[in-house]
Amino acid sequence: MKEKFYLGTYTKRESKGVYSIELDTSAKSLGNLVLEAEVDSPTYVTLDSSKNLLYTVSKEEGLGGVTSFKRDTTGQFVKVDQDHFEIAPPCYISLEENSSLLVTSNYHAGSVVLYQTDSNGKLDRLDLVEHTGSSIHPNQTKPHVHYSQHTPDNHFIIACDLGTDEVITYKVSPDQELRAIATYKSSPGAGPRHIVFHPTLSIAYLICELNASIEVLFYDTNTGEFVLKDRVDLLKDDNQEKWAAAIRITADGRFLYASNRGYDVLVSYLIHPETGLLTFIEEVATYGKVARDFNLSQNDDFIVVAHQESDNLSLFERDSQNGKLTLLESDVYAPEAVCVYL
């Protein structure tokens, strides 16, 4: 069986845009790197469930925004639409397929942008919200929105602001505008980056870039509010470079994985089935430089890690019983990859 992963990239050196690569689950190897769409700075991507519509953050003529593609009858992605108006490209993009709402997060502009899409990938910009504020870390002189996505129950849109130490819950109003309804404050100087939700418990896991921690949060599905339950440090030694990146949870809700860059490792945790609290399992090297993103395969048996600076992917096999990882290969070429999307 083969599974196709899509890779968002920087285009500063060798990359030309969005790539795909296949995981052969029988051979336990990665191969067949393909340039799917030529575009500038597609650092994060999302696709619809049919994999026929591709949306990517992008840059054109010095401005940042979104580009959409649709697969034609030959299987090639053809550009459909684009919207470039911000001071820099966004860093995250997500699609809620039931409502056809697309959301982007802009680190440099500190903004969240809401789009309506259609079945052909056309873009209609609905609203833009600019965050305000700062925090105590030198990298927190202004807002830096790093993530915005619908909650799994589709009740809200959650935005993580690395610059203000906030997780803001938005509701989409009847006139399709973003309305902030709740704000969670992380530890000062933590730098909230991404968040994942437990599949069955009312628990969310917030990875914080600047202090390399995971905050375990109670999530109120009615109000969109978060309450801190626990906090764990991603790294064991304060001398190790704290630069947390990606976080993923297995479909069965039993294990959680997180990456740190600079000191390039994947950290594995066991999730308590009732409380959702985390227990450390192991830390493994990722065998590359700047482990920006990773993702699990369809059945959670494998993990693919992308390295921004060493232009390689690493493939790990995952033990479904104890959550431990075994390196299978680490020399798979992929230029400037910073997003792994399945």
mmCIF file of C-alpha atoms in Angstrom:
data_model
loop_
_atom_site.group_PDB
_atom_site.id
_atom_site.type_symbol
_atom_site.label_atom_id
_atom_site.label_comp_id
_atom_site.label_asym_id
_atom_site.label_seq_id
_atom_site.Cartn_x
_atom_site.Cartn_y
_atom_site.Cartn_z
ATOM 1 C CA MET A 1 0.000 0.000 0.000
ATOM 2 C CA LYS A 2 1.206 3.506 -0.802
ATOM 3 C CA GLU A 3 0.248 6.714 0.983
ATOM 4 C CA LYS A 4 0.956 10.164 -0.404
ATOM 5 C CA PHE A 5 2.249 12.922 1.857
ATOM 6 C CA TYR A 6 2.259 16.544 0.678
ATOM 7 C CA LEU A 7 5.188 18.765 1.612
ATOM 8 C CA GLY A 8 5.037 22.511 2.121
ATOM 9 C CA THR A 9 8.418 24.187 1.698
ATOM 10 C CA TYR A 10 10.449 27.343 1.736
ATOM 11 C CA THR A 11 11.737 28.330 -1.712
ATOM 12 C CA LYS A 12 14.940 30.068 -0.681
ATOM 13 C CA ARG A 13 17.421 27.512 -2.064
ATOM 14 C CA GLU A 14 16.416 24.484 -4.111
ATOM 15 C CA SER A 15 12.687 24.045 -3.640
ATOM 16 C CA LYS A 16 10.240 25.075 -6.372
ATOM 17 C CA GLY A 17 6.983 24.746 -4.429
ATOM 18 C CA VAL A 18 4.688 22.032 -3.082
ATOM 19 C CA TYR A 19 5.927 18.441 -3.358
ATOM 20 C CA SER A 20 4.490 15.027 -2.674
ATOM 21 C CA ILE A 21 6.226 11.837 -1.636
ATOM 22 C CA GLU A 22 4.948 8.290 -1.309
ATOM 23 C CA LEU A 23 5.208 6.024 1.700
ATOM 24 C CA ASP A 24 5.300 2.362 0.710
ATOM 25 C CA THR A 25 3.966 0.721 3.861
ATOM 26 C CA SER A 26 4.960 -2.763 2.691
ATOM 27 C CA ALA A 27 8.550 -1.843 1.828
ATOM 28 C CA LYS A 28 8.651 0.603 4.764
ATOM 29 C CA SER A 29 10.292 3.298 2.657
ATOM 30 C CA LEU A 30 9.711 6.737 1.158
ATOM 31 C CA GLY A 31 10.142 7.548 -2.534
ATOM 32 C CA ASN A 32 8.869 9.168 -5.721
ATOM 33 C CA LEU A 33 9.289 12.840 -4.842
ATOM 34 C CA VAL A 34 7.098 14.902 -7.202
ATOM 35 C CA LEU A 35 6.712 18.668 -7.644
ATOM 36 C CA GLU A 36 2.929 19.045 -7.427
ATOM 37 C CA ALA A 37 2.597 22.834 -7.719
ATOM 38 C CA GLU A 38 5.152 25.502 -8.495
ATOM 39 C CA VAL A 39 4.591 28.408 -6.094
ATOM 40 C CA ASP A 40 6.665 30.813 -3.992
ATOM 41 C CA SER A 41 6.975 30.160 -0.228
ATOM 42 C CA PRO A 42 4.265 27.482 0.226
ATOM 43 C CA THR A 43 5.329 26.786 3.806
ATOM 44 C CA TYR A 44 1.997 25.276 4.817
ATOM 45 C CA VAL A 45 -0.623 23.461 2.745
ATOM 46 C CA THR A 46 -4.029 21.869 3.092
ATOM 47 C CA LEU A 47 -6.188 19.785 0.760
ATOM 48 C CA ASP A 48 -9.816 18.737 0.593
ATOM 49 C CA SER A 49 -10.713 15.116 1.328
ATOM 50 C CA SER A 50 -10.721 14.174 -2.363
ATOM 51 C CA LYS A 51 -7.157 15.535 -2.710
ATOM 52 C CA ASN A 52 -8.312 17.395 -5.809
ATOM 53 C CA LEU A 53 -8.194 20.880 -4.293
ATOM 54 C CA LEU A 54 -4.919 22.225 -2.916
ATOM 55 C CA TYR A 55 -4.630 25.423 -0.890
ATOM 56 C CA THR A 56 -1.276 26.846 0.077
ATOM 57 C CA VAL A 57 0.097 29.936 1.758
ATOM 58 C CA SER A 58 2.193 31.816 -0.775
ATOM 59 C CA LYS A 59 4.004 34.962 -1.807
ATOM 60 C CA GLU A 60 3.833 37.070 -4.951
ATOM 61 C CA GLU A 61 5.486 40.411 -5.715
ATOM 62 C CA GLY A 62 6.527 40.789 -2.099
ATOM 63 C CA LEU A 63 3.043 40.271 -0.659
ATOM 64 C CA GLY A 64 1.712 37.260 1.218
ATOM 65 C CA GLY A 65 -1.535 35.376 0.920
ATOM 66 C CA VAL A 66 -3.163 32.230 -0.452
ATOM 67 C CA THR A 67 -3.074 30.319 -3.734
ATOM 68 C CA SER A 68 -5.532 27.592 -4.720
ATOM 69 C CA PHE A 69 -5.105 24.764 -7.219
ATOM 70 C CA LYS A 70 -7.443 22.176 -8.713
ATOM 71 C CA ARG A 71 -6.429 18.841 -10.193
ATOM 72 C CA ASP A 72 -7.216 18.601 -13.912
ATOM 73 C CA THR A 73 -8.165 15.535 -15.959
ATOM 74 C CA THR A 74 -4.498 14.574 -16.327
ATOM 75 C CA GLY A 75 -3.979 14.604 -12.551
ATOM 76 C CA GLN A 76 -1.940 17.822 -12.544
ATOM 77 C CA PHE A 77 -2.674 20.731 -10.201
ATOM 78 C CA VAL A 78 -3.617 23.912 -12.067
ATOM 79 C CA LYS A 79 -3.782 27.308 -10.367
ATOM 80 C CA VAL A 80 -7.348 28.508 -9.839
ATOM 81 C CA ASP A 81 -7.182 31.612 -7.678
ATOM 82 C CA GLN A 82 -4.956 33.685 -5.423
ATOM 83 C CA ASP A 83 -5.183 36.504 -2.894
ATOM 84 C CA HIS A 84 -2.002 38.346 -1.917
ATOM 85 C CA PHE A 85 -2.303 41.457 0.234
ATOM 86 C CA GLU A 86 -0.433 40.965 3.530
ATOM 87 C CA ILE A 87 3.076 42.158 4.441
ATOM 88 C CA ALA A 88 4.401 38.577 4.429
ATOM 89 C CA PRO A 89 3.144 35.057 3.634
ATOM 90 C CA PRO A 90 0.989 33.376 6.285
ATOM 91 C CA CYS A 91 2.533 30.475 8.198
ATOM 92 C CA TYR A 92 -0.525 28.220 8.569
ATOM 93 C CA ILE A 93 -3.627 27.361 6.551
ATOM 94 C CA SER A 94 -6.571 25.093 7.308
ATOM 95 C CA LEU A 95 -9.813 24.065 5.604
ATOM 96 C CA GLU A 96 -13.121 23.158 7.238
ATOM 97 C CA GLU A 97 -14.713 21.172 4.461
ATOM 98 C CA ASN A 98 -18.341 21.115 5.648
ATOM 99 C CA SER A 99 -18.586 24.908 5.599
ATOM 100 C CA SER A 100 -15.904 25.422 2.919
ATOM 101 C CA LEU A 101 -14.255 27.966 5.224
ATOM 102 C CA LEU A 102 -10.510 28.468 4.864
ATOM 103 C CA VAL A 103 -8.439 30.134 7.601
ATOM 104 C CA THR A 104 -4.895 31.495 7.496
ATOM 105 C CA SER A 105 -2.526 32.628 10.246
ATOM 106 C CA ASN A 106 0.110 35.290 9.683
ATOM 107 C CA TYR A 107 3.097 35.306 12.031
ATOM 108 C CA HIS A 108 4.543 38.605 10.812
ATOM 109 C CA ALA A 109 1.255 40.502 10.533
ATOM 110 C CA GLY A 110 -0.265 38.995 13.682
ATOM 111 C CA SER A 111 -3.511 38.316 11.833
ATOM 112 C CA VAL A 112 -6.174 35.704 11.143
ATOM 113 C CA VAL A 113 -7.931 35.751 7.765
ATOM 114 C CA LEU A 114 -11.176 33.951 6.946
ATOM 115 C CA TYR A 115 -12.093 32.891 3.399
ATOM 116 C CA GLN A 116 -15.072 31.249 1.751
ATOM 117 C CA THR A 117 -14.151 28.724 -0.939
ATOM 118 C CA ASP A 118 -16.190 26.882 -3.533
ATOM 119 C CA SER A 119 -16.035 23.513 -5.267
ATOM 120 C CA ASN A 120 -13.568 24.866 -7.826
ATOM 121 C CA GLY A 121 -11.181 26.445 -5.318
ATOM 122 C CA LYS A 122 -12.247 30.076 -5.804
ATOM 123 C CA LEU A 123 -11.435 32.341 -2.851
ATOM 124 C CA ASP A 124 -13.666 34.976 -1.277
ATOM 125 C CA ARG A 125 -12.047 36.876 1.595
ATOM 126 C CA LEU A 126 -14.624 37.346 4.354
ATOM 127 C CA ASP A 127 -12.833 38.831 7.340
ATOM 128 C CA LEU A 128 -9.476 39.750 8.835
ATOM 129 C CA VAL A 129 -8.667 40.109 12.523
ATOM 130 C CA GLU A 130 -5.435 41.720 13.721
ATOM 131 C CA HIS A 131 -4.241 40.752 17.188
ATOM 132 C CA THR A 132 -2.730 43.223 19.638
ATOM 133 C CA GLY A 133 -0.357 42.865 22.569
ATOM 134 C CA SER A 134 3.051 41.466 23.490
ATOM 135 C CA SER A 135 4.782 39.429 26.201
ATOM 136 C CA ILE A 136 8.070 39.030 28.048
ATOM 137 C CA HIS A 137 10.311 37.095 25.622
ATOM 138 C CA PRO A 138 12.531 39.024 23.154
ATOM 139 C CA ASN A 139 10.571 37.340 20.323
ATOM 140 C CA GLN A 140 7.291 38.654 21.728
ATOM 141 C CA THR A 141 7.401 42.379 21.009
ATOM 142 C CA LYS A 142 4.189 42.077 18.957
ATOM 143 C CA PRO A 143 1.544 39.498 18.004
ATOM 144 C CA HIS A 144 2.645 36.437 16.050
ATOM 145 C CA VAL A 145 -0.302 34.234 15.096
ATOM 146 C CA HIS A 146 1.078 30.781 14.327
ATOM 147 C CA TYR A 147 -2.019 28.586 14.040
ATOM 148 C CA SER A 148 -5.741 28.933 13.409
ATOM 149 C CA GLN A 149 -8.125 26.082 12.732
ATOM 150 C CA HIS A 150 -11.642 24.875 13.443
ATOM 151 C CA THR A 151 -12.096 22.751 16.536
ATOM 152 C CA PRO A 152 -12.912 19.085 15.832
ATOM 153 C CA ASP A 153 -16.543 19.724 16.849
ATOM 154 C CA ASN A 154 -16.644 22.640 14.333
ATOM 155 C CA HIS A 155 -18.050 24.958 16.989
ATOM 156 C CA PHE A 156 -15.142 27.401 17.011
ATOM 157 C CA ILE A 157 -11.926 28.558 15.364
ATOM 158 C CA ILE A 158 -8.872 28.495 17.630
ATOM 159 C CA ALA A 159 -5.929 30.859 17.082
ATOM 160 C CA CYS A 160 -2.561 30.403 18.818
ATOM 161 C CA ASP A 161 -0.607 33.649 19.211
ATOM 162 C CA LEU A 162 3.070 33.045 19.932
ATOM 163 C CA GLY A 163 3.699 36.754 20.468
ATOM 164 C CA THR A 164 1.049 37.464 23.082
ATOM 165 C CA ASP A 165 0.967 34.103 24.913
ATOM 166 C CA GLU A 166 -2.697 33.706 24.055
ATOM 167 C CA VAL A 167 -5.043 31.124 22.614
ATOM 168 C CA ILE A 168 -8.087 32.970 21.303
ATOM 169 C CA THR A 169 -11.387 31.253 20.578
ATOM 170 C CA TYR A 170 -13.416 32.703 17.716
ATOM 171 C CA LYS A 171 -16.992 32.096 16.646
ATOM 172 C CA VAL A 172 -18.019 32.714 13.046
ATOM 173 C CA SER A 173 -21.002 35.082 13.187
ATOM 174 C CA PRO A 174 -24.092 34.764 10.933
ATOM 175 C CA ASP A 175 -22.616 37.501 8.734
ATOM 176 C CA GLN A 176 -19.413 35.411 8.460
ATOM 177 C CA GLU A 177 -17.165 37.532 10.627
ATOM 178 C CA LEU A 178 -14.764 36.351 13.339
ATOM 179 C CA ARG A 179 -15.946 37.146 16.864
ATOM 180 C CA ALA A 180 -13.585 36.500 19.796
ATOM 181 C CA ILE A 181 -15.465 34.797 22.618
ATOM 182 C CA ALA A 182 -12.711 33.492 24.935
ATOM 183 C CA THR A 183 -9.006 33.963 25.608
ATOM 184 C CA TYR A 184 -6.604 31.583 27.340
ATOM 185 C CA LYS A 185 -3.289 32.906 28.657
ATOM 186 C CA SER A 186 -0.362 30.504 28.598
ATOM 187 C CA SER A 187 2.666 30.725 30.876
ATOM 188 C CA PRO A 188 4.440 34.082 30.323
ATOM 189 C CA GLY A 189 7.079 33.735 27.624
ATOM 190 C CA ALA A 190 5.844 30.288 26.548
ATOM 191 C CA GLY A 191 4.934 31.179 22.963
ATOM 192 C CA PRO A 192 1.868 29.079 21.976
ATOM 193 C CA ARG A 193 2.493 27.590 18.538
ATOM 194 C CA HIS A 194 0.097 24.708 17.711
ATOM 195 C CA ILE A 195 -2.693 22.831 19.467
ATOM 196 C CA VAL A 196 -4.192 19.344 19.058
ATOM 197 C CA PHE A 197 -7.362 17.886 20.554
ATOM 198 C CA HIS A 198 -7.902 14.491 22.132
ATOM 199 C CA PRO A 199 -10.313 12.405 20.014
ATOM 200 C CA THR A 200 -12.599 11.427 22.932
ATOM 201 C CA LEU A 201 -11.673 13.464 26.015
ATOM 202 C CA SER A 202 -12.373 17.188 26.524
ATOM 203 C CA ILE A 203 -8.628 17.783 26.485
ATOM 204 C CA ALA A 204 -6.326 19.791 24.222
ATOM 205 C CA TYR A 205 -2.527 19.871 24.079
ATOM 206 C CA LEU A 206 -0.836 23.203 23.437
ATOM 207 C CA ILE A 207 2.785 23.124 22.290
ATOM 208 C CA CYS A 208 4.710 26.267 23.190
ATOM 209 C CA GLU A 209 7.722 27.143 21.050
ATOM 210 C CA LEU A 210 9.748 29.509 23.205
ATOM 211 C CA ASN A 211 9.952 27.516 26.453
ATOM 212 C CA ALA A 212 9.569 24.104 24.736
ATOM 213 C CA SER A 213 6.625 22.949 26.818
ATOM 214 C CA ILE A 214 3.258 21.274 26.394
ATOM 215 C CA GLU A 215 0.313 22.674 28.329
ATOM 216 C CA VAL A 216 -2.466 20.143 28.943
ATOM 217 C CA LEU A 217 -5.779 21.982 28.814
ATOM 218 C CA PHE A 218 -9.388 21.221 29.642
ATOM 219 C CA TYR A 219 -11.521 22.260 26.667
ATOM 220 C CA ASP A 220 -15.128 23.375 27.251
ATOM 221 C CA THR A 221 -17.038 22.415 24.116
ATOM 222 C CA ASN A 222 -19.895 24.764 25.016
ATOM 223 C CA THR A 223 -17.996 27.983 25.687
ATOM 224 C CA GLY A 224 -14.733 27.418 23.818
ATOM 225 C CA GLU A 225 -12.760 28.167 26.974
ATOM 226 C CA PHE A 226 -9.546 26.420 28.051
ATOM 227 C CA VAL A 227 -8.321 25.732 31.595
ATOM 228 C CA LEU A 228 -4.796 24.571 32.484
ATOM 229 C CA LYS A 229 -4.580 21.046 33.912
ATOM 230 C CA ASP A 230 -0.846 20.325 33.670
ATOM 231 C CA ARG A 231 2.359 21.457 32.028
ATOM 232 C CA VAL A 232 5.321 19.322 30.900
ATOM 233 C CA ASP A 233 8.749 20.341 29.639
ATOM 234 C CA LEU A 234 9.652 18.929 26.254
ATOM 235 C CA LEU A 235 13.375 18.850 27.012
ATOM 236 C CA LYS A 236 15.108 17.421 30.058
ATOM 237 C CA ASP A 237 18.121 19.744 30.089
ATOM 238 C CA ASP A 238 17.891 23.542 30.226
ATOM 239 C CA ASN A 239 21.103 23.736 28.202
ATOM 240 C CA GLN A 240 19.387 22.135 25.206
ATOM 241 C CA GLU A 241 18.051 24.634 22.654
ATOM 242 C CA LYS A 242 14.359 25.275 23.297
ATOM 243 C CA TRP A 243 12.627 25.626 19.939
ATOM 244 C CA ALA A 244 9.497 23.478 19.937
ATOM 245 C CA ALA A 245 7.755 22.891 16.621
ATOM 246 C CA ALA A 246 5.061 20.307 15.812
ATOM 247 C CA ILE A 247 2.645 18.219 17.845
ATOM 248 C CA ARG A 248 0.501 15.233 16.790
ATOM 249 C CA ILE A 249 -1.807 12.772 18.517
ATOM 250 C CA THR A 250 -2.675 9.219 17.474
ATOM 251 C CA ALA A 251 -6.208 8.454 16.319
ATOM 252 C CA ASP A 252 -6.804 6.152 19.302
ATOM 253 C CA GLY A 253 -5.879 8.954 21.727
ATOM 254 C CA ARG A 254 -3.237 6.842 23.487
ATOM 255 C CA PHE A 255 -0.026 8.580 22.394
ATOM 256 C CA LEU A 256 1.236 12.079 21.707
ATOM 257 C CA TYR A 257 4.375 13.163 19.836
ATOM 258 C CA ALA A 258 6.158 16.516 19.697
ATOM 259 C CA SER A 259 9.259 17.826 17.933
ATOM 260 C CA ASN A 260 11.952 20.295 18.920
ATOM 261 C CA ARG A 261 14.282 22.049 16.463
ATOM 262 C CA GLY A 262 17.919 23.000 16.970
ATOM 263 C CA TYR A 263 18.217 20.148 19.411
ATOM 264 C CA ASP A 264 16.418 17.969 16.865
ATOM 265 C CA VAL A 265 14.344 15.329 18.619
ATOM 266 C CA LEU A 266 10.946 13.690 18.684
ATOM 267 C CA VAL A 267 9.499 13.183 22.165
ATOM 268 C CA SER A 268 6.878 10.497 22.823
ATOM 269 C CA TYR A 269 4.234 10.513 25.558
ATOM 270 C CA LEU A 270 1.637 8.086 26.866
ATOM 271 C CA ILE A 271 -1.792 9.669 27.408
ATOM 272 C CA HIS A 272 -3.781 8.649 30.480
ATOM 273 C CA PRO A 273 -7.118 7.247 29.231
ATOM 274 C CA GLU A 274 -9.202 9.103 31.841
ATOM 275 C CA THR A 275 -7.338 12.280 32.781
ATOM 276 C CA GLY A 276 -5.513 12.941 29.514
ATOM 277 C CA LEU A 277 -2.305 13.665 31.415
ATOM 278 C CA LEU A 278 1.042 12.866 29.797
ATOM 279 C CA THR A 279 3.742 10.396 30.827
ATOM 280 C CA PHE A 280 7.139 10.585 29.130
ATOM 281 C CA ILE A 281 8.104 7.519 27.062
ATOM 282 C CA GLU A 282 11.256 8.396 25.134
ATOM 283 C CA GLU A 283 13.205 10.967 23.176
ATOM 284 C CA VAL A 284 14.715 10.064 19.797
ATOM 285 C CA ALA A 285 16.969 12.005 17.436
ATOM 286 C CA THR A 286 15.357 12.964 14.121
ATOM 287 C CA TYR A 287 18.584 12.680 12.054
ATOM 288 C CA GLY A 288 18.389 16.066 10.353
ATOM 289 C CA LYS A 289 18.617 19.810 10.944
ATOM 290 C CA VAL A 290 15.569 21.831 12.066
ATOM 291 C CA ALA A 291 12.807 19.244 12.484
ATOM 292 C CA ARG A 292 10.075 21.723 11.622
ATOM 293 C CA ASP A 293 7.145 19.344 11.086
ATOM 294 C CA PHE A 294 6.147 15.684 11.082
ATOM 295 C CA ASN A 295 3.029 13.613 10.596
ATOM 296 C CA LEU A 296 1.618 10.160 11.224
ATOM 297 C CA SER A 297 0.616 7.746 8.469
ATOM 298 C CA GLN A 298 -3.018 6.759 7.930
ATOM 299 C CA ASN A 299 -2.938 3.874 10.388
ATOM 300 C CA ASP A 300 -0.453 5.606 12.725
ATOM 301 C CA ASP A 301 2.182 2.921 12.099
ATOM 302 C CA PHE A 302 4.754 5.363 10.693
ATOM 303 C CA ILE A 303 5.962 8.925 11.270
ATOM 304 C CA VAL A 304 7.503 11.133 8.581
ATOM 305 C CA VAL A 305 9.732 13.985 9.810
ATOM 306 C CA ALA A 306 10.705 16.957 7.618
ATOM 307 C CA HIS A 307 13.932 18.913 8.143
ATOM 308 C CA GLN A 308 14.088 22.486 6.924
ATOM 309 C CA GLU A 309 17.849 22.984 6.742
ATOM 310 C CA SER A 310 19.252 19.552 5.861
ATOM 311 C CA ASP A 311 16.735 18.878 3.051
ATOM 312 C CA ASN A 312 15.881 15.378 4.211
ATOM 313 C CA LEU A 313 12.979 13.336 5.488
ATOM 314 C CA SER A 314 13.287 10.718 8.204
ATOM 315 C CA LEU A 315 10.944 7.753 8.441
ATOM 316 C CA PHE A 316 10.150 6.035 11.737
ATOM 317 C CA GLU A 317 8.111 2.928 12.444
ATOM 318 C CA ARG A 318 5.859 3.203 15.484
ATOM 319 C CA ASP A 319 5.057 0.432 17.958
ATOM 320 C CA SER A 320 1.297 0.734 18.520
ATOM 321 C CA GLN A 321 1.526 -0.983 21.904
ATOM 322 C CA ASN A 322 4.197 1.073 23.651
ATOM 323 C CA GLY A 323 4.447 4.107 21.348
ATOM 324 C CA LYS A 324 8.195 3.757 20.777
ATOM 325 C CA LEU A 325 9.840 4.703 17.487
ATOM 326 C CA THR A 326 12.371 2.871 15.321
ATOM 327 C CA LEU A 327 14.297 4.705 12.612
ATOM 328 C CA LEU A 328 13.893 3.155 9.156
ATOM 329 C CA GLU A 329 15.622 5.732 6.944
ATOM 330 C CA SER A 330 16.881 9.299 7.176
ATOM 331 C CA ASP A 331 18.427 10.091 3.790
ATOM 332 C CA VAL A 332 15.286 10.792 1.749
ATOM 333 C CA TYR A 333 15.723 14.041 -0.190
ATOM 334 C CA ALA A 334 13.089 16.753 0.146
ATOM 335 C CA PRO A 335 14.162 20.400 -0.279
ATOM 336 C CA GLU A 336 13.399 22.907 2.501
ATOM 337 C CA ALA A 337 10.362 20.960 3.748
ATOM 338 C CA VAL A 338 8.556 22.540 6.691
ATOM 339 C CA CYS A 339 5.059 21.028 6.443
ATOM 340 C CA VAL A 340 4.036 17.357 6.233
ATOM 341 C CA TYR A 341 0.379 16.933 5.238
ATOM 342 C CA LEU A 342 -1.437 13.634 4.737
#
